[in-house]
mmCIF file of C-alpha atoms and ligand atoms in Angstrom:
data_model
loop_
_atom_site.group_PDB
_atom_site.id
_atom_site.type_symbol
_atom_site.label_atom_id
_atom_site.label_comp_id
_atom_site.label_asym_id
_atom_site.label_seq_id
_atom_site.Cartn_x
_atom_site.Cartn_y
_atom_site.Cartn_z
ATOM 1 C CA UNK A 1 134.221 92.373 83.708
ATOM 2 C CA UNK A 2 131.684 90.259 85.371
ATOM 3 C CA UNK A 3 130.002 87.078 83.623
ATOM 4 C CA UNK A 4 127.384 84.729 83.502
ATOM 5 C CA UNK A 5 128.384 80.846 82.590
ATOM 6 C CA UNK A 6 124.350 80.171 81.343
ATOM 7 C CA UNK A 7 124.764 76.543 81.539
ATOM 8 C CA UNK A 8 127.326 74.823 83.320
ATOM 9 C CA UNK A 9 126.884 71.810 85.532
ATOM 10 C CA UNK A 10 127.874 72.732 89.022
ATOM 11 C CA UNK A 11 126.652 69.367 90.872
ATOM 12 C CA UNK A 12 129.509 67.592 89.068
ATOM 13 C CA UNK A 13 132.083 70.847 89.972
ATOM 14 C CA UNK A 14 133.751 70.698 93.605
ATOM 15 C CA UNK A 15 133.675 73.695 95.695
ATOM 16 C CA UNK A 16 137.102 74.851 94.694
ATOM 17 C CA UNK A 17 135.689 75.676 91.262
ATOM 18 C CA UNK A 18 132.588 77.309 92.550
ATOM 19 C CA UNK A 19 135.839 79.595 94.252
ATOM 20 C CA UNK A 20 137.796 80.329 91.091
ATOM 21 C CA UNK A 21 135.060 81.521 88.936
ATOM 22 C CA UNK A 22 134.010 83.933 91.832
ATOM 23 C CA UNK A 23 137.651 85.399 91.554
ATOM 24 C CA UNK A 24 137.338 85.404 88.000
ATOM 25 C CA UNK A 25 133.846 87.873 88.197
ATOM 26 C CA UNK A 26 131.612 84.608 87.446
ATOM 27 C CA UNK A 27 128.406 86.490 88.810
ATOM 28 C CA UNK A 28 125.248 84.059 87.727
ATOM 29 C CA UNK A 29 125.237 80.350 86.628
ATOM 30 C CA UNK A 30 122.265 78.304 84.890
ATOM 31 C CA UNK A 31 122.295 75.213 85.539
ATOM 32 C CA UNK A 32 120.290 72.785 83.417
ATOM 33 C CA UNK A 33 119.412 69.148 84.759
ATOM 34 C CA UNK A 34 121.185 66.715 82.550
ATOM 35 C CA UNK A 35 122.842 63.170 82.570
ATOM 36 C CA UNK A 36 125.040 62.021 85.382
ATOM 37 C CA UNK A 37 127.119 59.905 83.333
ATOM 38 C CA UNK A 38 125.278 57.080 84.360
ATOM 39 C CA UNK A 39 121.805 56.243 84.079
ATOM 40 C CA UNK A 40 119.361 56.430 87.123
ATOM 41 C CA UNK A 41 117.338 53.830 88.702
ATOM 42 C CA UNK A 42 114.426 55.024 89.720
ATOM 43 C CA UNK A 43 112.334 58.344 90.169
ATOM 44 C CA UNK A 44 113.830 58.913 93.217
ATOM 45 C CA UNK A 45 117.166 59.544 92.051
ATOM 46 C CA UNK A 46 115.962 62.440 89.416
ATOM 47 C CA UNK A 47 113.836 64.006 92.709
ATOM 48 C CA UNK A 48 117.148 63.719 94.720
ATOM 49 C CA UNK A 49 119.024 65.263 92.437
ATOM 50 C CA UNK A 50 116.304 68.118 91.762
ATOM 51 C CA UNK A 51 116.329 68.851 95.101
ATOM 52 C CA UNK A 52 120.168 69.072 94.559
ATOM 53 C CA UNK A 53 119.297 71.540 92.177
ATOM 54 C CA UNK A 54 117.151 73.825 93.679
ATOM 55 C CA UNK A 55 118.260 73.271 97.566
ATOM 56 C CA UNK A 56 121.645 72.739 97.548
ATOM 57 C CA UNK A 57 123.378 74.074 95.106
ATOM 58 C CA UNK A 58 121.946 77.918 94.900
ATOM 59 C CA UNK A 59 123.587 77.911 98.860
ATOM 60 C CA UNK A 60 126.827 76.684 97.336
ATOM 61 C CA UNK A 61 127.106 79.197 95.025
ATOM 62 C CA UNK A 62 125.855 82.056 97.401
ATOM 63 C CA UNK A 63 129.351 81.225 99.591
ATOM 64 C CA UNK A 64 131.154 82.649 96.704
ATOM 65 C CA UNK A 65 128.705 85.444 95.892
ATOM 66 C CA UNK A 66 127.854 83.450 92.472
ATOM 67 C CA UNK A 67 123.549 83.367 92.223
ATOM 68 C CA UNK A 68 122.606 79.959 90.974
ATOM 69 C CA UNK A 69 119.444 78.843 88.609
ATOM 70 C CA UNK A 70 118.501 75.524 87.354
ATOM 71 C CA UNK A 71 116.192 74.349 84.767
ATOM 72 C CA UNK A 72 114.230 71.212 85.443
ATOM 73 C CA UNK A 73 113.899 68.361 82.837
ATOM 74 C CA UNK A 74 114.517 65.094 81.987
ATOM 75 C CA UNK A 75 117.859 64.660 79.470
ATOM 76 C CA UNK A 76 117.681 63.322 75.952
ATOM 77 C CA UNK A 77 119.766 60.022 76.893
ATOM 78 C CA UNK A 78 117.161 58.787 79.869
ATOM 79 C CA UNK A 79 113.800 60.005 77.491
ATOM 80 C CA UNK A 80 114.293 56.302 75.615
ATOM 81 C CA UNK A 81 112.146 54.911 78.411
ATOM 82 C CA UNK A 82 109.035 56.763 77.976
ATOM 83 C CA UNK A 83 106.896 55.116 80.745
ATOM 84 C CA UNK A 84 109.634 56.052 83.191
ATOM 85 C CA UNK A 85 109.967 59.476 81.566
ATOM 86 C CA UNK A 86 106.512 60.194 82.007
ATOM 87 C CA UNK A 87 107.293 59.471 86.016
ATOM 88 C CA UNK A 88 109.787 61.927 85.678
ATOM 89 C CA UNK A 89 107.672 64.620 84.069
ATOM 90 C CA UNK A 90 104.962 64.077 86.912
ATOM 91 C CA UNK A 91 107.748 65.332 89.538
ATOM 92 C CA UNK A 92 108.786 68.445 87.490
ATOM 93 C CA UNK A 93 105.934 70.922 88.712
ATOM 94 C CA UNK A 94 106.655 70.791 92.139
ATOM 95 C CA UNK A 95 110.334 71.643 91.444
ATOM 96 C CA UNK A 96 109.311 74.819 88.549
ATOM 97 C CA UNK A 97 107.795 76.922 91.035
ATOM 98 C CA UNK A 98 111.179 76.727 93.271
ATOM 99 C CA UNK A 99 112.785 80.352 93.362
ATOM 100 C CA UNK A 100 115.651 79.997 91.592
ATOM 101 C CA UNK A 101 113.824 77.481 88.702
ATOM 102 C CA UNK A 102 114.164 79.253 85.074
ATOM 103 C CA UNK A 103 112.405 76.404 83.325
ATOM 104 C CA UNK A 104 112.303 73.392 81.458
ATOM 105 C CA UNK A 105 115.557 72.274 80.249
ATOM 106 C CA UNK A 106 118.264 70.786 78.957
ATOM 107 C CA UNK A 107 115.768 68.678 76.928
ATOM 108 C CA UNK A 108 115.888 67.642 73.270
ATOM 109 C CA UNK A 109 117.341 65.074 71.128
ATOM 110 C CA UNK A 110 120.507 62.040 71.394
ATOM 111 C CA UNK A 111 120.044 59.669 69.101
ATOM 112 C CA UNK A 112 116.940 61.143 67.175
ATOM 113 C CA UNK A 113 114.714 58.320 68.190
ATOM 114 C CA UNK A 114 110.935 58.090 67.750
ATOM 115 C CA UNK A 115 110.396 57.297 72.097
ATOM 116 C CA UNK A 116 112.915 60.679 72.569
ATOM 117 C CA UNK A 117 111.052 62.352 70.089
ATOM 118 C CA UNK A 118 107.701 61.333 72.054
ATOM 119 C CA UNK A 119 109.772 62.480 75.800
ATOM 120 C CA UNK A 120 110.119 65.759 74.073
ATOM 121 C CA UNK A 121 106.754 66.611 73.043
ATOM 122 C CA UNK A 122 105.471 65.311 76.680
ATOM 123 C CA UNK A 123 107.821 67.848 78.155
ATOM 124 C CA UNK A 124 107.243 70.572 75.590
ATOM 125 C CA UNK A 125 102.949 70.227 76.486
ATOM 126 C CA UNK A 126 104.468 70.814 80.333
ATOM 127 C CA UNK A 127 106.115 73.910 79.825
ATOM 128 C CA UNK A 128 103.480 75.614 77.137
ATOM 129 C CA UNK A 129 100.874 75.027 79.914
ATOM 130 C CA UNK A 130 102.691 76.447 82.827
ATOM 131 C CA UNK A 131 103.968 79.194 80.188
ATOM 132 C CA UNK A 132 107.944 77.993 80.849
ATOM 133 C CA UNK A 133 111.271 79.127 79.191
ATOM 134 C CA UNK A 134 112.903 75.679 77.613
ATOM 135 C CA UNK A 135 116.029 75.307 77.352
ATOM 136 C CA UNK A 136 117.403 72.607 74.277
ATOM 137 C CA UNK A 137 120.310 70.128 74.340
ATOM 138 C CA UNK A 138 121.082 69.749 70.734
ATOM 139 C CA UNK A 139 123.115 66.357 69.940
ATOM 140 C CA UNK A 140 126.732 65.536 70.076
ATOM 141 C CA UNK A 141 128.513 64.940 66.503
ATOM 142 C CA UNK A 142 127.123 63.243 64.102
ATOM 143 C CA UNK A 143 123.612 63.204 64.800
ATOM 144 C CA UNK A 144 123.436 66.920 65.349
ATOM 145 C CA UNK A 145 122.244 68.577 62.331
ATOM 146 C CA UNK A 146 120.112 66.211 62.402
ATOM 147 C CA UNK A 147 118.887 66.727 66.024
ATOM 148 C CA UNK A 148 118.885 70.067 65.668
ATOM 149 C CA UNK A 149 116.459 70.671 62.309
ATOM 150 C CA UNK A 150 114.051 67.704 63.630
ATOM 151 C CA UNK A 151 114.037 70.201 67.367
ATOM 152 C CA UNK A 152 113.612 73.427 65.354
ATOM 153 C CA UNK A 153 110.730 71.278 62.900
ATOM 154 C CA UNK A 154 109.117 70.300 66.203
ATOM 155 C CA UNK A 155 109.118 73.711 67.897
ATOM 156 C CA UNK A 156 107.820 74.986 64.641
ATOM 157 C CA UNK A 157 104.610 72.986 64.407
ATOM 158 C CA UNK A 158 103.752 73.830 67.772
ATOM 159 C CA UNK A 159 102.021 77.648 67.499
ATOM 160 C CA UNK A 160 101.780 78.215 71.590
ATOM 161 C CA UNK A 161 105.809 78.598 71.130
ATOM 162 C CA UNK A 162 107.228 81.956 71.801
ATOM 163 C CA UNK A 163 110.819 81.516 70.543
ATOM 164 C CA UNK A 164 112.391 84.739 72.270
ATOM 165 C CA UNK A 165 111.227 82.266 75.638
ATOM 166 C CA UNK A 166 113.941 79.736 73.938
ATOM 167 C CA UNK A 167 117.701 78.456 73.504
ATOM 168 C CA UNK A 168 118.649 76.206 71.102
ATOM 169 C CA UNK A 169 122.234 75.063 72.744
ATOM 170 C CA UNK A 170 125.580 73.871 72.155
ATOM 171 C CA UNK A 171 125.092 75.346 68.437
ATOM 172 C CA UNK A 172 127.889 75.175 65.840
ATOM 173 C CA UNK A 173 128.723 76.010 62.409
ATOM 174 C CA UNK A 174 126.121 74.208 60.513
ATOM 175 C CA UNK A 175 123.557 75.021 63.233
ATOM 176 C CA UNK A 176 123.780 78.462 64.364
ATOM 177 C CA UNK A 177 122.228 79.799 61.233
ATOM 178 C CA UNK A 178 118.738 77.600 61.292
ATOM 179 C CA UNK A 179 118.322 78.880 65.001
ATOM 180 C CA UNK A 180 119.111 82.485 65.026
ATOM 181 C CA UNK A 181 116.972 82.813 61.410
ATOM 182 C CA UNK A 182 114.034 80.920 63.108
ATOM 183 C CA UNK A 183 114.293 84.138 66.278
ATOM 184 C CA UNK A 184 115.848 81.481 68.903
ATOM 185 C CA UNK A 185 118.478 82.277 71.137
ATOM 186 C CA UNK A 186 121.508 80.367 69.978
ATOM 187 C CA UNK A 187 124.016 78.791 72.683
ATOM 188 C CA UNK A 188 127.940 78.209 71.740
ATOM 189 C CA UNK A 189 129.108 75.776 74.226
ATOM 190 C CA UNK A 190 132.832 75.701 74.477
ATOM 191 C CA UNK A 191 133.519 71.919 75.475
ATOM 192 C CA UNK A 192 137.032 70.061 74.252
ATOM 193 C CA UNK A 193 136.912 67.911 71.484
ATOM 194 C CA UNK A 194 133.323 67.252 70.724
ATOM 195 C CA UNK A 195 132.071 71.396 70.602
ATOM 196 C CA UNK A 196 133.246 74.658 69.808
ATOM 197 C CA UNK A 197 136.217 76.159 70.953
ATOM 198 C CA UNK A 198 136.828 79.767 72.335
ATOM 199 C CA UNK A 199 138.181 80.596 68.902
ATOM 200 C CA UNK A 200 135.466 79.136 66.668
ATOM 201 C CA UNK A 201 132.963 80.684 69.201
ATOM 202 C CA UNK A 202 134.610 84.265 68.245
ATOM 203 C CA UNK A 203 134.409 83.274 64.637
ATOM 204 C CA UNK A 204 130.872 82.563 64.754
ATOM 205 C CA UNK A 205 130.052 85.934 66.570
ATOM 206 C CA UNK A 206 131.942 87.606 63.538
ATOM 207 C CA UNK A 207 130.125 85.803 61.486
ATOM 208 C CA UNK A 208 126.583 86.049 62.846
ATOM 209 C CA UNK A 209 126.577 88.945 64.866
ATOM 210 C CA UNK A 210 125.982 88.589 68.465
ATOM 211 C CA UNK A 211 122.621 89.250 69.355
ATOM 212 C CA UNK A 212 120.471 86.493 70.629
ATOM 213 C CA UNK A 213 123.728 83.971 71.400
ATOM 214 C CA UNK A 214 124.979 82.788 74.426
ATOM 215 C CA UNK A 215 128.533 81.650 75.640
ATOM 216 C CA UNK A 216 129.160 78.862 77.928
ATOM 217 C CA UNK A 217 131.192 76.071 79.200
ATOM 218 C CA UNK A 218 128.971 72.993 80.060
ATOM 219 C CA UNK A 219 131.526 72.341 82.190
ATOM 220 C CA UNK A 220 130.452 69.125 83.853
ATOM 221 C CA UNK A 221 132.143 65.325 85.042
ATOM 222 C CA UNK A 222 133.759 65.087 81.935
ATOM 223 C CA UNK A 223 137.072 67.199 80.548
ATOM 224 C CA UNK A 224 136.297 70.633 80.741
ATOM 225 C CA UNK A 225 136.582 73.914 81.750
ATOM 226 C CA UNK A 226 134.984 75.967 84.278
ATOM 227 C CA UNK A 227 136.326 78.981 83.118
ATOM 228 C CA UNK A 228 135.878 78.640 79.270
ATOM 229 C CA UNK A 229 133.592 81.476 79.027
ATOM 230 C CA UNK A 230 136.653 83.476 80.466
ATOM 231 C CA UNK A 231 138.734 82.130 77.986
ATOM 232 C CA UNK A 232 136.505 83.276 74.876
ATOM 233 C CA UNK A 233 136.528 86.883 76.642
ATOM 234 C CA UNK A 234 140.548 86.509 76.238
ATOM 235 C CA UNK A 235 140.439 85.406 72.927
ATOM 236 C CA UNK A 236 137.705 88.364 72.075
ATOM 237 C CA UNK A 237 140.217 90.924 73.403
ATOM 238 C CA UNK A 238 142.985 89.450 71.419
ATOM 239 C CA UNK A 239 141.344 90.187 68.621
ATOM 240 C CA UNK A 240 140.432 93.789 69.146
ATOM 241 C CA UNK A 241 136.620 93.515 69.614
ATOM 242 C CA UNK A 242 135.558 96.095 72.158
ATOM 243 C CA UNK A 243 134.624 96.050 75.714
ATOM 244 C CA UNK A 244 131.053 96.943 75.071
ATOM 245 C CA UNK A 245 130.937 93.833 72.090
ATOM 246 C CA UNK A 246 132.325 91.186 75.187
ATOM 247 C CA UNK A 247 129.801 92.361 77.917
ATOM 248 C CA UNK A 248 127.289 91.860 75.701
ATOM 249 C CA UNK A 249 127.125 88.434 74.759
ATOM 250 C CA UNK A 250 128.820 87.070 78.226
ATOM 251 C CA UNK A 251 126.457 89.443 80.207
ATOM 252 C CA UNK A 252 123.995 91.356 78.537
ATOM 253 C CA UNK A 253 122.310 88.755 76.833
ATOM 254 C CA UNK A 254 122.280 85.852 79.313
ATOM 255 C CA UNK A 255 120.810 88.830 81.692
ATOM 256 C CA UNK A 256 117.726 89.064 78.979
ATOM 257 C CA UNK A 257 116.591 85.377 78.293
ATOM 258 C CA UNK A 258 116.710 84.964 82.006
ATOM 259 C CA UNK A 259 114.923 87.775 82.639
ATOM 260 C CA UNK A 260 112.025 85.999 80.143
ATOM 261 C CA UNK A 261 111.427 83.716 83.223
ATOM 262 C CA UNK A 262 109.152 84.778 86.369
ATOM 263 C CA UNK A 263 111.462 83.460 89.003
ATOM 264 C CA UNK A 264 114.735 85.612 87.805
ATOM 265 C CA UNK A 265 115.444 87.846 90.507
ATOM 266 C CA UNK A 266 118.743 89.106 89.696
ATOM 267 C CA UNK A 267 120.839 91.072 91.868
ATOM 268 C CA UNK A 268 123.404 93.612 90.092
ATOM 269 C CA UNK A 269 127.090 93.893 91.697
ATOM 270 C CA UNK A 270 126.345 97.597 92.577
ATOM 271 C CA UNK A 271 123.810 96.860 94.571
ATOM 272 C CA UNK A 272 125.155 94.011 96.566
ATOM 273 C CA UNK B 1 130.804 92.012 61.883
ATOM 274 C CA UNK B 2 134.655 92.302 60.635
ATOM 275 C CA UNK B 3 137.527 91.038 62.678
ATOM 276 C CA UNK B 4 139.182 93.605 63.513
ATOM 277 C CA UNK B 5 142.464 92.104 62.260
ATOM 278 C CA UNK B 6 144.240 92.170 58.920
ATOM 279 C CA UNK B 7 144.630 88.659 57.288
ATOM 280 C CA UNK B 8 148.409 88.860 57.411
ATOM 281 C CA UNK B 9 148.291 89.538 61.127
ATOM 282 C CA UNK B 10 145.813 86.742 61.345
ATOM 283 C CA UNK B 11 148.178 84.425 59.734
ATOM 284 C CA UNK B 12 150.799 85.748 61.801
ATOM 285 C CA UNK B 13 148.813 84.151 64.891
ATOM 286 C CA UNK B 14 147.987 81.288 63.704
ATOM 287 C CA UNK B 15 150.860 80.269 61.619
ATOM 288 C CA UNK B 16 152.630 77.951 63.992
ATOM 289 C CA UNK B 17 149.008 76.496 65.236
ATOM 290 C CA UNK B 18 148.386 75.741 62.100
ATOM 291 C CA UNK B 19 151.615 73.900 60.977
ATOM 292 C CA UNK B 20 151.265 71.988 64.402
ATOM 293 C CA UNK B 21 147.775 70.589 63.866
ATOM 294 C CA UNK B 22 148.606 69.794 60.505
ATOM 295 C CA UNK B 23 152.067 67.865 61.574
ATOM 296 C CA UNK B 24 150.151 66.535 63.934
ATOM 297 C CA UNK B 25 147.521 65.320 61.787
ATOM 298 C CA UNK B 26 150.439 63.957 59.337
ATOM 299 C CA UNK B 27 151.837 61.652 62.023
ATOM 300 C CA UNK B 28 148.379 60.482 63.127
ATOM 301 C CA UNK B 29 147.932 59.442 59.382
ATOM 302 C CA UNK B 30 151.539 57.732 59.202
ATOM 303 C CA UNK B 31 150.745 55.749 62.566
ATOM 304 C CA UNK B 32 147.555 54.089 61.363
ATOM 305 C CA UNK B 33 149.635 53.068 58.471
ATOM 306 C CA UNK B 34 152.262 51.563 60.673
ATOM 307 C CA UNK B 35 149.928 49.933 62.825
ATOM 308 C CA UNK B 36 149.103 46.302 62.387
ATOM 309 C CA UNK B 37 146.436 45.554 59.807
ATOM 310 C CA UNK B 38 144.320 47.585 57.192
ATOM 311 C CA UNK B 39 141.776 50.808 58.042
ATOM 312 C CA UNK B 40 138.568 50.030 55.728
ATOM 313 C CA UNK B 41 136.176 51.963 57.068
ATOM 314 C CA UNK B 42 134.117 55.016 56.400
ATOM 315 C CA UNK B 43 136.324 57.435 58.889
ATOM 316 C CA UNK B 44 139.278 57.031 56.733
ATOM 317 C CA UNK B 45 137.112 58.134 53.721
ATOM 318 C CA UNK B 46 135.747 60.929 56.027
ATOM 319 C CA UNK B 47 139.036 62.065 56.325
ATOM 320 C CA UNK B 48 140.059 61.829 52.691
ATOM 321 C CA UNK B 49 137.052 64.374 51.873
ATOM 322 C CA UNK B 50 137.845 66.628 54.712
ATOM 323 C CA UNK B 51 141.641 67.298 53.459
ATOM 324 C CA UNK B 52 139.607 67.726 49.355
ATOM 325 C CA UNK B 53 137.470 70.781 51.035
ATOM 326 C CA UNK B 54 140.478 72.151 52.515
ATOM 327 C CA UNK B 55 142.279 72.612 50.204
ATOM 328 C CA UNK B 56 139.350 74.064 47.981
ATOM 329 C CA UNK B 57 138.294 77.331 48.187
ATOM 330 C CA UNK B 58 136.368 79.115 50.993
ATOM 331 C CA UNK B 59 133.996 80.395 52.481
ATOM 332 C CA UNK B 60 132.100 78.364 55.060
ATOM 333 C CA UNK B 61 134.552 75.361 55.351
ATOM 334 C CA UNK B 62 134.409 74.909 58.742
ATOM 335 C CA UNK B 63 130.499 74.578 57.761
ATOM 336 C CA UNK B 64 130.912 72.168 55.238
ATOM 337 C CA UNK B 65 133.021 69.886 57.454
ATOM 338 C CA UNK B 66 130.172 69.741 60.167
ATOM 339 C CA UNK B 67 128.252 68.577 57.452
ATOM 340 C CA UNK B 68 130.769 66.502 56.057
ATOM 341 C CA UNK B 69 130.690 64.566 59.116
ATOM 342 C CA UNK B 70 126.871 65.173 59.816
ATOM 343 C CA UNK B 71 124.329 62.116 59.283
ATOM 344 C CA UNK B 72 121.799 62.866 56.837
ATOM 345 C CA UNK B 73 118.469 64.932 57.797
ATOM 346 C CA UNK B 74 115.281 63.503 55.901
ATOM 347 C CA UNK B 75 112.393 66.279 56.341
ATOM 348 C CA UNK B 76 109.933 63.356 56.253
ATOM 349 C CA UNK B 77 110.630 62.538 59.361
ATOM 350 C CA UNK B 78 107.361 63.076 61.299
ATOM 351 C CA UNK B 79 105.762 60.859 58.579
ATOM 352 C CA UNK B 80 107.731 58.232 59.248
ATOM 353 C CA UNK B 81 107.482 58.365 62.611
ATOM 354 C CA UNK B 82 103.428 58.721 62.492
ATOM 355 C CA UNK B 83 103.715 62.183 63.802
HETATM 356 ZN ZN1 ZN C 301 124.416 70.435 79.660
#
């Protein structure tokens, strides 16, 4: 069964990866712009690594028949700086009208912090006047819920929002609910240690159902796993769930919200 | 949407996972008593409340731990931050 890994990191991946999802039926990434693990010095390291992105990348993928999209943002953990955020901002139009750019994202919250929270909003304005699909890192541990009802309060004030145009990610137990109730699309990021696993991803989906959530790895410089959505497919068929339940959250549904963006231009196996 | 597995198969599964994280989770305990010096801190406390809801009743633990371990959300927020 082919897949889609809807957010996943690839710039931090090596080529060998890249290799092994294609044999595994990886068919489409998304691949959000996020945090390096470092912080960058200037402007000119976020347009580098757009280009990256939106250059370099896609042809990657295409050498292993995978199609590669980005979303173009600034991250949570570099919005602190808002002077230097707003530079950042200024450089994302040029890159949202690249062909494989599905829209603004991963953007959100880290610490919760009045300057983020000001980042956001700048970056919010961008994409509700170039009509853009947004894509939302939610925080890690602790400051989640949190993060995550001061995103959804946010997007809620704001009336130019069309939530089936959004993904509230890396979602977990206490989180999921808010998001999918509010008509967002709700990511489950399987990511050791500090997110969900393949099992608690499968428990959720019994839980809430699975329309409107997405499965993915994040896989990025960090320990992970490149072919965790795989692994929640195994753990799905372990459990009995049919065929048609599987393709539609690991296919189906990543196929829909990136269809909600004007440059998608997917191309099925079949017609290959 | 039901699993589509009995509970006693379930438990069959997970059994063995189970008894590992938990024997695992034992020793971690016993080795931060061994260790040199005392744990005062609100972790430990953290911990002390997550092993109270397990052993309550369900459903929705693994909710109620997120939250357990969740800071507080204040809906005032935008107020306070001039919004
Ligand atoms: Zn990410």
């Amino acid at each position: 069964m082919y897949f889609f890994d809807p957010h996943i990191h690839m710039a931090a991946r090596t080529t060998d990866d890249f290799a092994t999802m294609a044999k595994m039926d990886c068919l489409v990434v998304g691949e959000p712009a996020f945090w390096m693990g470092y912080d960058r010095s200037g402007t000119n390291s976020f347009y580098d690594y757009f280009r990256q992105l939106t250059e370099w990348e896609p042809k990657r993928a295409a050498n292993h028949g995978i199609q590669h999209y980005a979303w173009m943002g600034i991250n949570a953990k570099e919005a602190e700086d808002v002077g230097f955020a707003r530079e950042v901002i200024a450089l994302l139009p040029e890159f949202l009208d690249r062909p494989n750019v599905l829209g603004i994202g991963e953007i959100g919250l880290h610490k919760c912090t009045k300057n983020e929270v000001t980042t956001l909003l700048g970056l919010i304005d961008l994409a509700m006047a170039r009509e853009e699909q947004m894509l939302f890192h939610t925080p890690h541990l602790e400051d989640k819920y949190l993060g995550t009802r001061m995103i959804l309060d946010i997007l809620r004030a704001d009336s130019r929002v069309d939530r089936s145009r959004v993904c509230i990610d890396h979602c977990e137990e206490h989180t999921i609910r808010p998001a999918l109730e509010e008509g967002y699309w709700a990511g489950i990021t399987l990511y050791p240690t500090t997110k969900a696993t393949p099992q608690r991803a499968a428990d959720m989906i019994e839980v809430y159902g699975p329309e409107r959530i997405l499965v993915n790895s994040s896989a990025d410089w960090g320990p992970s796993d490149p072919l965790a959505v795989r692994r929640f497919m195994h753990e799905m068929r372990r459990r009995r769930h049919p065929e048609s339940l599987i393709r539609r959250i690991v296919y189906d549904n990543p196929l829909e919200f990136f269809r909600g963006s004007r440059n998608f231009r997917f191309v099925p196996p079949e017609q290959d | 949407m039901p699993i589509p597995l009995a509970a006693t198969e379930v438990l069959d599964r997970e059994f063995l996972t189970v008894r590992e994280k938990l024997l695992d989770l034992a020793a971690t305990l016993d080795r931060i008593d061994r260790a040199e010096g005392v744990v005062d801190d609100d972790r430990m406390e953290k911990i002390r409340q997550s092993l109270q809801l397990l052993i309550g009743d369900g459903p929705d633990r693994a909710q109620r731990l997120q939250r357990l371990f969740s800071l507080p959300y204040n809906e005032g927020w935008q107020a306070d931050f001039g919004l």
